[in-house]
Short mmCIF file of C-alpha atoms and ligand atoms in Angstrom, two decimals:
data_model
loop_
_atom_site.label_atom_id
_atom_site.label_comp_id
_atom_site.label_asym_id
_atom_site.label_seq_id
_atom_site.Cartn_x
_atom_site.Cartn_y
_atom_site.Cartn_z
CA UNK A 80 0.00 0.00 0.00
CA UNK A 81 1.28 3.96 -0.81
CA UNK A 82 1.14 6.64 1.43
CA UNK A 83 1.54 10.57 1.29
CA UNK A 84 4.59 11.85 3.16
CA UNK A 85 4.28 15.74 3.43
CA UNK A 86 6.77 18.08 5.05
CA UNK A 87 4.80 21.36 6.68
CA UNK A 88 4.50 23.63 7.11
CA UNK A 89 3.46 24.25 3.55
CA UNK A 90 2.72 27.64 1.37
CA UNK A 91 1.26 27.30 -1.87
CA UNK A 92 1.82 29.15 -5.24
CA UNK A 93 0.24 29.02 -8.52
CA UNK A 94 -2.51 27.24 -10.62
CA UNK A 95 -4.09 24.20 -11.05
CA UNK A 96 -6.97 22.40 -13.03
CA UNK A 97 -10.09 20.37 -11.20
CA UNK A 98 -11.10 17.38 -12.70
CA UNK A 99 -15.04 16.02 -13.80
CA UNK A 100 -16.60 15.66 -10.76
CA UNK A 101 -17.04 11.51 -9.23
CA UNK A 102 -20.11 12.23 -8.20
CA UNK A 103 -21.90 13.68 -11.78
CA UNK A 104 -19.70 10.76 -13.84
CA UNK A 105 -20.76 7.77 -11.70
CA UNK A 106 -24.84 8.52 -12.50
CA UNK A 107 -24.08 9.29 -15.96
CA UNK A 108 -22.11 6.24 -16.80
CA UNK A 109 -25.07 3.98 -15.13
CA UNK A 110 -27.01 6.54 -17.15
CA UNK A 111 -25.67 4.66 -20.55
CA UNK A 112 -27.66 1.19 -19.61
CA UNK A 113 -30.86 3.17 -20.94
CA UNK A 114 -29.01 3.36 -24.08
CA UNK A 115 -28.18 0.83 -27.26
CA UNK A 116 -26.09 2.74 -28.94
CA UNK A 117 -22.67 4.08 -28.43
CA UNK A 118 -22.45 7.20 -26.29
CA UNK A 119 -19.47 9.33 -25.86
CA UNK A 120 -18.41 11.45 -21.96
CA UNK A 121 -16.12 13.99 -21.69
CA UNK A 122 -14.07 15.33 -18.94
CA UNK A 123 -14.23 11.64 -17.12
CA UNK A 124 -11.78 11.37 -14.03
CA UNK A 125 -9.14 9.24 -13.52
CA UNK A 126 -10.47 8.07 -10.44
CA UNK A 127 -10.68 4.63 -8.97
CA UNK A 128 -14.62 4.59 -8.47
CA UNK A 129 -14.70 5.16 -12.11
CA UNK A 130 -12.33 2.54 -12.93
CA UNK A 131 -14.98 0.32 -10.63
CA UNK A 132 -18.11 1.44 -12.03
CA UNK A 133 -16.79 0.81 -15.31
CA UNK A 134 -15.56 -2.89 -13.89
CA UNK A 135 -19.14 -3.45 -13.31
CA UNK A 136 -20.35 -2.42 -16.67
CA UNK A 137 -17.96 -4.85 -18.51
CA UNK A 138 -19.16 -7.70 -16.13
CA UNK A 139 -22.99 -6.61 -17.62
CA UNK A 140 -21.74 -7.09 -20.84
CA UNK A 141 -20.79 -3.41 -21.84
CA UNK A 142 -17.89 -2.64 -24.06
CA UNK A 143 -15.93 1.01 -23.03
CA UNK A 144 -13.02 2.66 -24.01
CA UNK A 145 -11.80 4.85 -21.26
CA UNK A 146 -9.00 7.34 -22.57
CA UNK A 147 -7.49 10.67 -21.81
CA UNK A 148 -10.77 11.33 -20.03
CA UNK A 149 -13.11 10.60 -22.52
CA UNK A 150 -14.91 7.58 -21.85
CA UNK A 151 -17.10 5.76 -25.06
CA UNK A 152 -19.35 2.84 -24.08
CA UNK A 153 -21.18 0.82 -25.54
CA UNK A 154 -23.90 -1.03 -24.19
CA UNK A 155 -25.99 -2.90 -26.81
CA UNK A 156 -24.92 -6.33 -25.76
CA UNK A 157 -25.85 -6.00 -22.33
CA UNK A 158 -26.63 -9.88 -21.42
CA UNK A 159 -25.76 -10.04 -17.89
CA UNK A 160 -27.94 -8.10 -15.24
CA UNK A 161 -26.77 -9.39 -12.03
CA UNK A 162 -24.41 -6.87 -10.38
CA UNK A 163 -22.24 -8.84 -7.92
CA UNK A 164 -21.17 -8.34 -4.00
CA UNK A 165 -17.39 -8.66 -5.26
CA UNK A 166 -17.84 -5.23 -6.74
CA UNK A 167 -20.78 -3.81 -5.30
CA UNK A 168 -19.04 -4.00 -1.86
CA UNK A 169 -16.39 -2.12 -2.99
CA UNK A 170 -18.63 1.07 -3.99
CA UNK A 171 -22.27 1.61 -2.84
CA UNK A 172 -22.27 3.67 -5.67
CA UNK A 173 -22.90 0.85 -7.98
CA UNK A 174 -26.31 0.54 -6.75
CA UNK A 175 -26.93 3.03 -9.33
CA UNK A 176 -27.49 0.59 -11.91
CA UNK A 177 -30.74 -0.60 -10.68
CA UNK A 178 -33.02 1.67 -11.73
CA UNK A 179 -31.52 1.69 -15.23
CA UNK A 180 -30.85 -2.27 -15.36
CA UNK A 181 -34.83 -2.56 -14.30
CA UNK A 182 -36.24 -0.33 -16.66
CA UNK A 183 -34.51 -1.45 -20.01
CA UNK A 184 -34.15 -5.33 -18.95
CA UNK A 185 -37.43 -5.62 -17.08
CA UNK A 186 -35.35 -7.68 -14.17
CA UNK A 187 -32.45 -7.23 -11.82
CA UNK A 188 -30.47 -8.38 -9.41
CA UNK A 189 -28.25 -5.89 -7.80
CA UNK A 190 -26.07 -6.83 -4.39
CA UNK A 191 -27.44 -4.85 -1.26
CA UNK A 192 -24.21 -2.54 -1.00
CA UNK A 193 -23.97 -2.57 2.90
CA UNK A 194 -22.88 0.39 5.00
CA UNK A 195 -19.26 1.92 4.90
CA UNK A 196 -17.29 4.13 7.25
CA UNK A 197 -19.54 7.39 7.09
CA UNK A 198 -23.15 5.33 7.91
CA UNK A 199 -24.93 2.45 7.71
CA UNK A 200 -26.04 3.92 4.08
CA UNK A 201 -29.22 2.33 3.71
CA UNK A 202 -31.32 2.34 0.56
CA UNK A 203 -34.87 1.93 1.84
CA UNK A 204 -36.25 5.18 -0.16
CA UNK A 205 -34.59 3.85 -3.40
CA UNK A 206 -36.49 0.29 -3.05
CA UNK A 207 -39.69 1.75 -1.72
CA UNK A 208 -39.92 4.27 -5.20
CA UNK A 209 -39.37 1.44 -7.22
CA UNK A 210 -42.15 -0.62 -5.85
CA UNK A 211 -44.35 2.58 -6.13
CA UNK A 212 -43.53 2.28 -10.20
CA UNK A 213 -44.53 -1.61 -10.19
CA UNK A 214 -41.68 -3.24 -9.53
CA UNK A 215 -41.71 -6.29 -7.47
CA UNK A 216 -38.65 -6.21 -4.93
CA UNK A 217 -37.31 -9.11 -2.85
CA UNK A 218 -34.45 -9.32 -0.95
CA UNK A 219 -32.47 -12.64 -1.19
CA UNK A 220 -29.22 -13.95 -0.16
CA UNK A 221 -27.87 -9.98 0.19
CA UNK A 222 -28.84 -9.28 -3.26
CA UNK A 223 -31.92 -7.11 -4.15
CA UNK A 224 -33.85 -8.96 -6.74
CA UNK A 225 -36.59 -6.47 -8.69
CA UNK A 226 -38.41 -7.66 -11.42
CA UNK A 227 -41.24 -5.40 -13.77
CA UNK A 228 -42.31 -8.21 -16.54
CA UNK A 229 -44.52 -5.57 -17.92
CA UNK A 230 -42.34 -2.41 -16.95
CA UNK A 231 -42.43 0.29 -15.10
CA UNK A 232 -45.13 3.04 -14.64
CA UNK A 233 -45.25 6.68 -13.96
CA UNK A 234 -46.90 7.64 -10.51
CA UNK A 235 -46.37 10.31 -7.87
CA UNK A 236 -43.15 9.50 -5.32
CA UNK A 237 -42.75 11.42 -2.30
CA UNK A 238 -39.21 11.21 -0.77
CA UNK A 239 -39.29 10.88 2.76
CA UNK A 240 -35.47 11.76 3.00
CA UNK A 241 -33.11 13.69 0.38
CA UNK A 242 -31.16 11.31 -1.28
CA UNK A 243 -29.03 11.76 -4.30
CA UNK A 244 -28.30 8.26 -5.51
CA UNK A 245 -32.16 7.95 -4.79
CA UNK A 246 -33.33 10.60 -6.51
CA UNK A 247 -30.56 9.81 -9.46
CA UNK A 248 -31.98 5.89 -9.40
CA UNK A 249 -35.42 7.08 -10.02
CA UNK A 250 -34.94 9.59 -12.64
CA UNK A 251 -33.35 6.55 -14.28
CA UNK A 252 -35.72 4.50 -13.69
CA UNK A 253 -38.71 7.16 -14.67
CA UNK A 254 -36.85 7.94 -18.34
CA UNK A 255 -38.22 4.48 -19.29
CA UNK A 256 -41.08 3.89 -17.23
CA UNK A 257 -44.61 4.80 -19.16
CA UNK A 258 -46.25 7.64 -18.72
CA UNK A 259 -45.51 10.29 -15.80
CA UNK A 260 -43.44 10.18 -12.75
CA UNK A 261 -43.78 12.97 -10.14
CA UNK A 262 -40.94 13.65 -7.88
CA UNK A 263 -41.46 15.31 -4.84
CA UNK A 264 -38.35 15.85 -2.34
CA UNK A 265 -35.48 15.63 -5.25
CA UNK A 266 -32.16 16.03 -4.27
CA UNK A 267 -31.13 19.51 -5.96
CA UNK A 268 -27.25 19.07 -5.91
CA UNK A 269 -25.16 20.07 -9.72
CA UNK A 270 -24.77 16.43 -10.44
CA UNK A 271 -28.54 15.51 -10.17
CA UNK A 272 -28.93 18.37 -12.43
CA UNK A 273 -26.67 16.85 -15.40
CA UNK A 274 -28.62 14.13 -15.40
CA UNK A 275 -31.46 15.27 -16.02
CA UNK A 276 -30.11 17.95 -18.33
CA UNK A 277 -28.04 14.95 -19.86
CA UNK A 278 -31.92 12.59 -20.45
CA UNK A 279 -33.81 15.69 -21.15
CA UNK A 280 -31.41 16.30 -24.38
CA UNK A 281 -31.78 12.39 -25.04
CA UNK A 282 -35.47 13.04 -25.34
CA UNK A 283 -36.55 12.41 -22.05
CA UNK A 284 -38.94 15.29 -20.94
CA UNK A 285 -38.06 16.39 -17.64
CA UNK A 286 -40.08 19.32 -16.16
CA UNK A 287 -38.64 21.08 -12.74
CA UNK A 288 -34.82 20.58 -13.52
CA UNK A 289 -32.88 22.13 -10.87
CA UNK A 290 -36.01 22.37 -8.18
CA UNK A 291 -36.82 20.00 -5.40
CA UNK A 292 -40.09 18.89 -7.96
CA UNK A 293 -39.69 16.89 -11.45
CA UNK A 294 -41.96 15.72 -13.83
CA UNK A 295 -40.44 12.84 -16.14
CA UNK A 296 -42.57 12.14 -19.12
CA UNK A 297 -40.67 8.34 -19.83
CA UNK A 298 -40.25 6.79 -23.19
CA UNK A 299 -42.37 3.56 -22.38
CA UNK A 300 -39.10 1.34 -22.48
CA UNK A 301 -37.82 3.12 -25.90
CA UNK A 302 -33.85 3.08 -25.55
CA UNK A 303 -32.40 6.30 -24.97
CA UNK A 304 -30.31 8.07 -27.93
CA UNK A 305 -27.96 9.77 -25.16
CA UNK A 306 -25.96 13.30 -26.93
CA UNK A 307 -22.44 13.44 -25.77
CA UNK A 308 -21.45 15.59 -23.11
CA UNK A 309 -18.76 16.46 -20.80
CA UNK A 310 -19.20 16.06 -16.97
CA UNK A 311 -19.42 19.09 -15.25
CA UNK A 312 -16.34 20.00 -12.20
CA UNK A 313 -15.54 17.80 -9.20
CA UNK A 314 -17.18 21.20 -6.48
CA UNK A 315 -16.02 18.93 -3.81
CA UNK A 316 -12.53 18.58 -5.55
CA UNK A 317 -12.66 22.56 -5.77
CA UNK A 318 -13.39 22.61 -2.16
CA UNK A 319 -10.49 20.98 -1.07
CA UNK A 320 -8.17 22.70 -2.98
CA UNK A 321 -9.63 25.82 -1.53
CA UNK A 322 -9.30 24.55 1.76
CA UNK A 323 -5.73 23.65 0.89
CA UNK A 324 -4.53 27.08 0.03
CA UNK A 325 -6.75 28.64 3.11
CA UNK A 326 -5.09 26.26 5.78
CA UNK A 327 -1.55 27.17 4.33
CA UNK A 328 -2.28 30.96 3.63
CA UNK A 329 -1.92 30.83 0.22
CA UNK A 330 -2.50 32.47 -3.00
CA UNK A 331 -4.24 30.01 -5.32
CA UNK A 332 -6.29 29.80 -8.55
CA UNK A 333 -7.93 26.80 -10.25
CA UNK A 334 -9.33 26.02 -13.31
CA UNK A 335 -12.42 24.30 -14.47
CA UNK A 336 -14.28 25.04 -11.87
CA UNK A 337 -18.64 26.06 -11.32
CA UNK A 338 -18.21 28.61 -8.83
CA UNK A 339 -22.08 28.63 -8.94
CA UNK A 340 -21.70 25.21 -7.27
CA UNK A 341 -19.97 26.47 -4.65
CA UNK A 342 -21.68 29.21 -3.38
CA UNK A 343 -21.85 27.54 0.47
CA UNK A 344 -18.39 27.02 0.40
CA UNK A 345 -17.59 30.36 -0.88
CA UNK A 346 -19.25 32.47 1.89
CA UNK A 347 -17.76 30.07 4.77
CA UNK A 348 -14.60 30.57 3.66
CA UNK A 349 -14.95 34.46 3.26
CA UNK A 350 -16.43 34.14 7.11
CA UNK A 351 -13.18 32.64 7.63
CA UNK A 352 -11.31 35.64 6.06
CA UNK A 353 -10.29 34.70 2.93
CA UNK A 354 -11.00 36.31 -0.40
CA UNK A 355 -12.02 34.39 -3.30
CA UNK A 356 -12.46 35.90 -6.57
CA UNK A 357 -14.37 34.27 -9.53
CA UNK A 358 -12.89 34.69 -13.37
CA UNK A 359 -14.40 33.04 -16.15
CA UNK A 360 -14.44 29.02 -15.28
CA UNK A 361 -11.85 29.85 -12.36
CA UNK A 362 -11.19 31.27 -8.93
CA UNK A 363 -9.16 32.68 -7.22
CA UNK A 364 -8.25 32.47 -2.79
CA UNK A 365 -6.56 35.18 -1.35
CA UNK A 366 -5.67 34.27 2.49
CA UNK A 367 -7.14 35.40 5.59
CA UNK A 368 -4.64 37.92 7.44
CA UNK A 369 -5.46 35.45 10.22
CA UNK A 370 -8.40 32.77 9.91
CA UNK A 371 -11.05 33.72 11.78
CA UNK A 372 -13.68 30.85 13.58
CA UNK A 373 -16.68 29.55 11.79
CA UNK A 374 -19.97 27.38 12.51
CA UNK A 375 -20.99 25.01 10.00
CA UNK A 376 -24.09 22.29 10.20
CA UNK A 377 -24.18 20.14 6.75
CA UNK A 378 -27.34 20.00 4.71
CA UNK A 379 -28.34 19.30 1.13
CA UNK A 380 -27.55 21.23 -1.79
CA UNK A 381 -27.64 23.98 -1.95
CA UNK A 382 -26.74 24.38 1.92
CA UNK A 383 -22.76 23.46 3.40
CA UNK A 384 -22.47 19.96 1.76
CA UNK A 385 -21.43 17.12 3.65
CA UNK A 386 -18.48 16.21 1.52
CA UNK A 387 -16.84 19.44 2.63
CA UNK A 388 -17.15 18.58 6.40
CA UNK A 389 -14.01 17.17 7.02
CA UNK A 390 -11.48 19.66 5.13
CA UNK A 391 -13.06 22.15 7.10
CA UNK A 392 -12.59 20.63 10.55
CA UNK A 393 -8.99 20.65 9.26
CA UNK A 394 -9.14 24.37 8.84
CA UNK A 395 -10.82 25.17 11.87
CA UNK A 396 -7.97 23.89 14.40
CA UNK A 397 -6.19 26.86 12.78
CA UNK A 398 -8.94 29.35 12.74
CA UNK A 399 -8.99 32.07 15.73
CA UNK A 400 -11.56 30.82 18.40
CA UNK A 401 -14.57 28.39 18.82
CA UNK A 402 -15.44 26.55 15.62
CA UNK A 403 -18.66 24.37 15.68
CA UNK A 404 -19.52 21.94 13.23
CA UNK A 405 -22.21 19.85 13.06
CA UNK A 406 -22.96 16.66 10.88
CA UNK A 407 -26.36 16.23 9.81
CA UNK A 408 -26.08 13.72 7.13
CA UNK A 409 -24.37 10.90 8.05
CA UNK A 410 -24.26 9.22 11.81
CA UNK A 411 -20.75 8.63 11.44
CA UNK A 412 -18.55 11.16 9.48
CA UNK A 413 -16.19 11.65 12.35
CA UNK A 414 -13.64 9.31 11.76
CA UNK A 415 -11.52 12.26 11.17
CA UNK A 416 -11.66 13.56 14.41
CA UNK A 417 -8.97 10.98 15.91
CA UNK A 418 -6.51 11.28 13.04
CA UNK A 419 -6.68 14.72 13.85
CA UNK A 420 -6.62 14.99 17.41
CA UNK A 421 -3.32 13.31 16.75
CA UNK A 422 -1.58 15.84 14.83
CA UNK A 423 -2.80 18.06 18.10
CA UNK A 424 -5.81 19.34 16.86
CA UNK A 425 -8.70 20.44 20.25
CA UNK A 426 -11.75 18.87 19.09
CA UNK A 427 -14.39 18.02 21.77
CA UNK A 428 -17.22 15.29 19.78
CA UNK A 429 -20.59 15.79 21.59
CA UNK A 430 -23.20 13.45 19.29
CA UNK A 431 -23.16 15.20 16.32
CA UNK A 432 -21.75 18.12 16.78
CA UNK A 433 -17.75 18.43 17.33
CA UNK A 434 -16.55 21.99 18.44
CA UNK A 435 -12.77 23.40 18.07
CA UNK A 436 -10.53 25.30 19.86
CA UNK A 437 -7.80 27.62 17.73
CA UNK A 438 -5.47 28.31 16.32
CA UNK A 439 -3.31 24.66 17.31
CA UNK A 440 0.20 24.87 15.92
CA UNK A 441 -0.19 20.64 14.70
CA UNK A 442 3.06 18.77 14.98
CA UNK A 443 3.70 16.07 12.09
CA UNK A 444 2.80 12.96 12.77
CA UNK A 445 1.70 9.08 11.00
CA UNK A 446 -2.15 9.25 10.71
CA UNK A 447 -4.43 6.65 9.16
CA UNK A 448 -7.02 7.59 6.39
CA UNK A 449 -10.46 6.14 6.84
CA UNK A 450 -13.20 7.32 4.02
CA UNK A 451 -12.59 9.66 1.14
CA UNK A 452 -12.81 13.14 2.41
CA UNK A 453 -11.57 12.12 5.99
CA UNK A 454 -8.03 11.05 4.09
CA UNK A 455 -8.32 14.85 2.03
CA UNK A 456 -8.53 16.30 5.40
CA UNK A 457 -5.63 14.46 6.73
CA UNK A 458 -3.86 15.88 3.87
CA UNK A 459 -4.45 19.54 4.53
CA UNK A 460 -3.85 19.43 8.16
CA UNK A 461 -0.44 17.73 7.10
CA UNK A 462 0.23 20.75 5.26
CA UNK A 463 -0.36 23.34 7.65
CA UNK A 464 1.25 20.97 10.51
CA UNK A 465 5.44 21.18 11.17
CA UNK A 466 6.84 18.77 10.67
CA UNK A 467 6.27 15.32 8.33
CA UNK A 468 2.88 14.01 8.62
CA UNK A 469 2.57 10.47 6.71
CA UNK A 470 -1.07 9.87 5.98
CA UNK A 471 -1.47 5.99 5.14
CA UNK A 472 -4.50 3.85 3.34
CA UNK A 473 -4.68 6.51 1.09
CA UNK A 474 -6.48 3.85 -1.17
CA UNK A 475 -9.21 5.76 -0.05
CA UNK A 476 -8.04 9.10 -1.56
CA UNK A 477 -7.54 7.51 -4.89
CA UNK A 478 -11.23 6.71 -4.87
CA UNK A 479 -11.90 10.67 -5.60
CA UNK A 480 -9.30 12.88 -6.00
CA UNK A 481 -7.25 12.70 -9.32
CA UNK A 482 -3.35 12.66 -9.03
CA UNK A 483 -4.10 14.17 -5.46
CA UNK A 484 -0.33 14.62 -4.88
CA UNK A 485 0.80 15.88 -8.24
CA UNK A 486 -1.62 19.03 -7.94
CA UNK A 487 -0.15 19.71 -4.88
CA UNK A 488 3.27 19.61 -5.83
CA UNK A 489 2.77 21.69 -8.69
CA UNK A 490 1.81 23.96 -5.96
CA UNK A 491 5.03 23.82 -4.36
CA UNK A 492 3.83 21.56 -1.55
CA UNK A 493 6.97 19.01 -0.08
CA UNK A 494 4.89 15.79 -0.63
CA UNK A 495 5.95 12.60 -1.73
CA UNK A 496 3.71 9.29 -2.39
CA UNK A 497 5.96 6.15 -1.06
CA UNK A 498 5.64 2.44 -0.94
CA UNK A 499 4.44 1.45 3.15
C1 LIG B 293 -24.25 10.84 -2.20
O1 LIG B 293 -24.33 9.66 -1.42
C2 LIG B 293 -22.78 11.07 -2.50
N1 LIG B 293 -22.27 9.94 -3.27
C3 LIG B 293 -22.01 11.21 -1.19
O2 LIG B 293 -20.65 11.50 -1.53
C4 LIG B 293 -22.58 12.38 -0.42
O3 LIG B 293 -21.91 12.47 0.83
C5 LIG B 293 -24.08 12.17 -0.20
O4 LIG B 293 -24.74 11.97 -1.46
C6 LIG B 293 -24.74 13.35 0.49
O5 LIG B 293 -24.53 14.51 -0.27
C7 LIG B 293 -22.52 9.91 -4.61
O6 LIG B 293 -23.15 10.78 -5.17
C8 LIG B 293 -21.95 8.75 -5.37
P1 LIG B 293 -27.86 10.15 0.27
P2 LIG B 293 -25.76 8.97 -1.17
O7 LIG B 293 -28.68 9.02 -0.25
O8 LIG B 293 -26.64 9.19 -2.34
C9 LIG B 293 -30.20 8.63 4.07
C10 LIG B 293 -18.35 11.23 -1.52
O9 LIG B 293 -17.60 11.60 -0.62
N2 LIG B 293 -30.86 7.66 3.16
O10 LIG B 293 -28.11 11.52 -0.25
O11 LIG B 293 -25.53 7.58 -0.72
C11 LIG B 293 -28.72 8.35 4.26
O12 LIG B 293 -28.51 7.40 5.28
C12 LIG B 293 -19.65 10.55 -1.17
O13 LIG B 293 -18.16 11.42 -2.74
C13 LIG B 293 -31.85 6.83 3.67
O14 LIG B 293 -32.17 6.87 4.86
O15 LIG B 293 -26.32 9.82 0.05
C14 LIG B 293 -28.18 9.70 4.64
O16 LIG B 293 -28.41 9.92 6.02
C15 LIG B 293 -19.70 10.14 0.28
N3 LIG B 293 -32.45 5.94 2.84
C16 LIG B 293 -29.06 10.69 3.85
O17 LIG B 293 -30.22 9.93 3.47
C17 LIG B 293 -32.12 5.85 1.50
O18 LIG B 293 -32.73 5.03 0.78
C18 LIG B 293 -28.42 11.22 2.60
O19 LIG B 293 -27.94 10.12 1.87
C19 LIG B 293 -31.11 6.71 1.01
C20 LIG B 293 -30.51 7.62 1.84
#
């Protein structure tokens, strides 16, 4: 296994470009099952959920060619429509699949994908719409088996919870179901949006795009003629680097970026006293004189997102006072908190809520990484810590962030990736 070895602390210089964003290019490529003819995505990451996702498609009996970030696949021979534990376990994500799967093929099976380190990750709301549209679901031997003989129908779902693989799953499913499908309760983040805005040019009519309401007018189990596109920028990729050059005082600018997507992000970090300024698909940070305490409490788009949580508890153990952040989403997004404490970071956990006492000087130290943004925020403390901080299982970096390490060092960041 690899891990980062960083030297702090770190100050940052210069430019860099943000990759397609995970999130928008996992839906999209599930997205492609609706389809029988070839369909072309731009601006793909390099990422290892990708490279997953995509492992999964070829077991289904799709054919891709993944290069230089533009992915073409293929999926007119789909035979196979099982979607096995070996790879499901290894990304929940995948359980994106199953509303596409069910609505071209009629039947499904689709491993449950089990909880990870953030939550216990159910998908109760997904199973529940599906069985609203006609779909028969059983659950056997960890696998969800759904079956629609006759297809699905339009009808009116209600969300009890936002969920954005839910919401994305249904839209899916609701592009080839007959007749209408109301949506009440969508999730509203960017990569929800694509989506649609990705069906709705396939022919799909989507009413409501970009509110918490859609209307999808499906096709009655007519394949999909998807347009090419290019998948939108990684805002929690942005975020990081943001966080990056806040935590080390820096003067930054990246490229390829929605600043429109960020808009949460952007006014906590100008609470912290920074100073971001937005060109035309770029911004730029200007540091705080001295970072200043914040209060954050996640929420859905368009509120602080979850996926930011973590790089910001990083920047709060160097921010001027009492920082309070609480974690609304997930039950257990705190894994963090321990790798941190152990650079030196004061962080008293109390349920959800973990509060912050700064500025700490953080010394160096070995730290482990746990989930995906836990390991970025491991990575930003190391930079602002003195000393060398070695974050290991960072496995779970590759998952998201695109040559992670390389950005930074064109940065000027000391940080080297090394063989445990
Ligand atoms: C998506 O996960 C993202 N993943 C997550 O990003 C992100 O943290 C999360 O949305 C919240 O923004 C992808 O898009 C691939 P949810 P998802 O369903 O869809 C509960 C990353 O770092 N819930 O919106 O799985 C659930 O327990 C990842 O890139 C149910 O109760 O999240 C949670 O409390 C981590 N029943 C809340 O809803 C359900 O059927 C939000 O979950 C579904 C969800």
């Amino acid at each position: 296994m690899d891990y980062l070895s960083i030297s702090g602390p770190a100050r940052l210089k210069g430019e860099i470009t943000i990759s397609g964003a995970k999130n928008a290019a996992l839906p999209l490529i599930a997205a492609t099952l609706l389809s029988d003819e070839p369909c072309s995505l731009e601006n793909v990451p390099n990422v290892a959920d990708i490279h997953t996702l995509l492992k999964l498609l070829g077991k289904l009996g799709g054919k891709f060619i993944f290069e230089d970030h533009t992915l073409s696949i293929d999926n007119e021979a789909i035979d196979n429509t099982v979607a096995t534990y070996d790879i499901v376990k290894t990304m929940r994500a995948s359980i994106l699949v199953l509303g596409p799967l069910l609505a071209r093929f009629g039947r499904c099976e689709v491993s449950l994908p089990g909880g990870c380190a953030i939550g216990q990750r159910p998908i109760d709301l997904h199973l529940k719409a599906l069985e609203q549209m006609g779909a028969r679901i059983e659950i056997k031997n960890g696998y969800v088996v759904a079956t629609a003989p006759d297809g699905l129908r339009g009808t009116r779902i209600i969300f009890d919870k936002v969920t954005v693989t839910g919401s994305e799953n249904i839209i899916m499913a609701a592009a080839l179901a007959k007749g209408k499908t109301e949506l009440i309760n969508v999730a509203k983040e960017p990569e929800v949006v694509q989506l649609c805005e990705v069906l709705s040019e396939a022919g799909v009519k989507i009413e409501g795009v970009g509110s918490d309401e859609l209307i999808v007018h499906g096709t009655d189990r007519e394949p999909l003629k998807l347009k090419p596109f290019s998948i939108i920028p990684d805002r929690i990729e942005a975020g990081t680097y943001l966080c990056a050059a806040a935590i080390t005082y820096s003067n930054v600018t990246l490229h390829n970026v929605r600043a429109d997507h960020l808009d949460a992000v952007t006014a906590k970090l100008h609470e912290a006293g920074c100073r971001i300024e937005n060109g035309v698909g770029s911004m730029t940070i200007y540091p705080a004189a001295r970072l200043k305490a914040f209060e954050i409490s996640t929420t859905e788009y368009p509120g602080f997102p979850t996926d930011m949580q973590a790089q910001f508890m990083a920047l709060a153990t160097q921010a001027e006072g009492v920082s309070i952040i609480e974690e609304r989403l997930f039950e257990n997004r705190f894994m963090h908190v321990s790798e941190l404490q152990r650079l030196g970071a004061s962080i008293h956990l109390k349920g959800h809520t973990a509060t912050l006492n700064g500025p700490i000087q953080l010394l160096g130290a070995d730290v482990m990484a746990t989930d995906l943004r836990a390991s970025s925020a491991l990575v930003l403390a190391g930079l602002a810590a003195s000393g060398t901080t070695n974050v290991h299982r960072i496995y779970h970096l590759d998952r998201g962030y695109e040559a992670l390490h390389e950005k930074l060092k064109a940065l000027g960041a000391d940080i080297k990736r090394l063989k445990e």
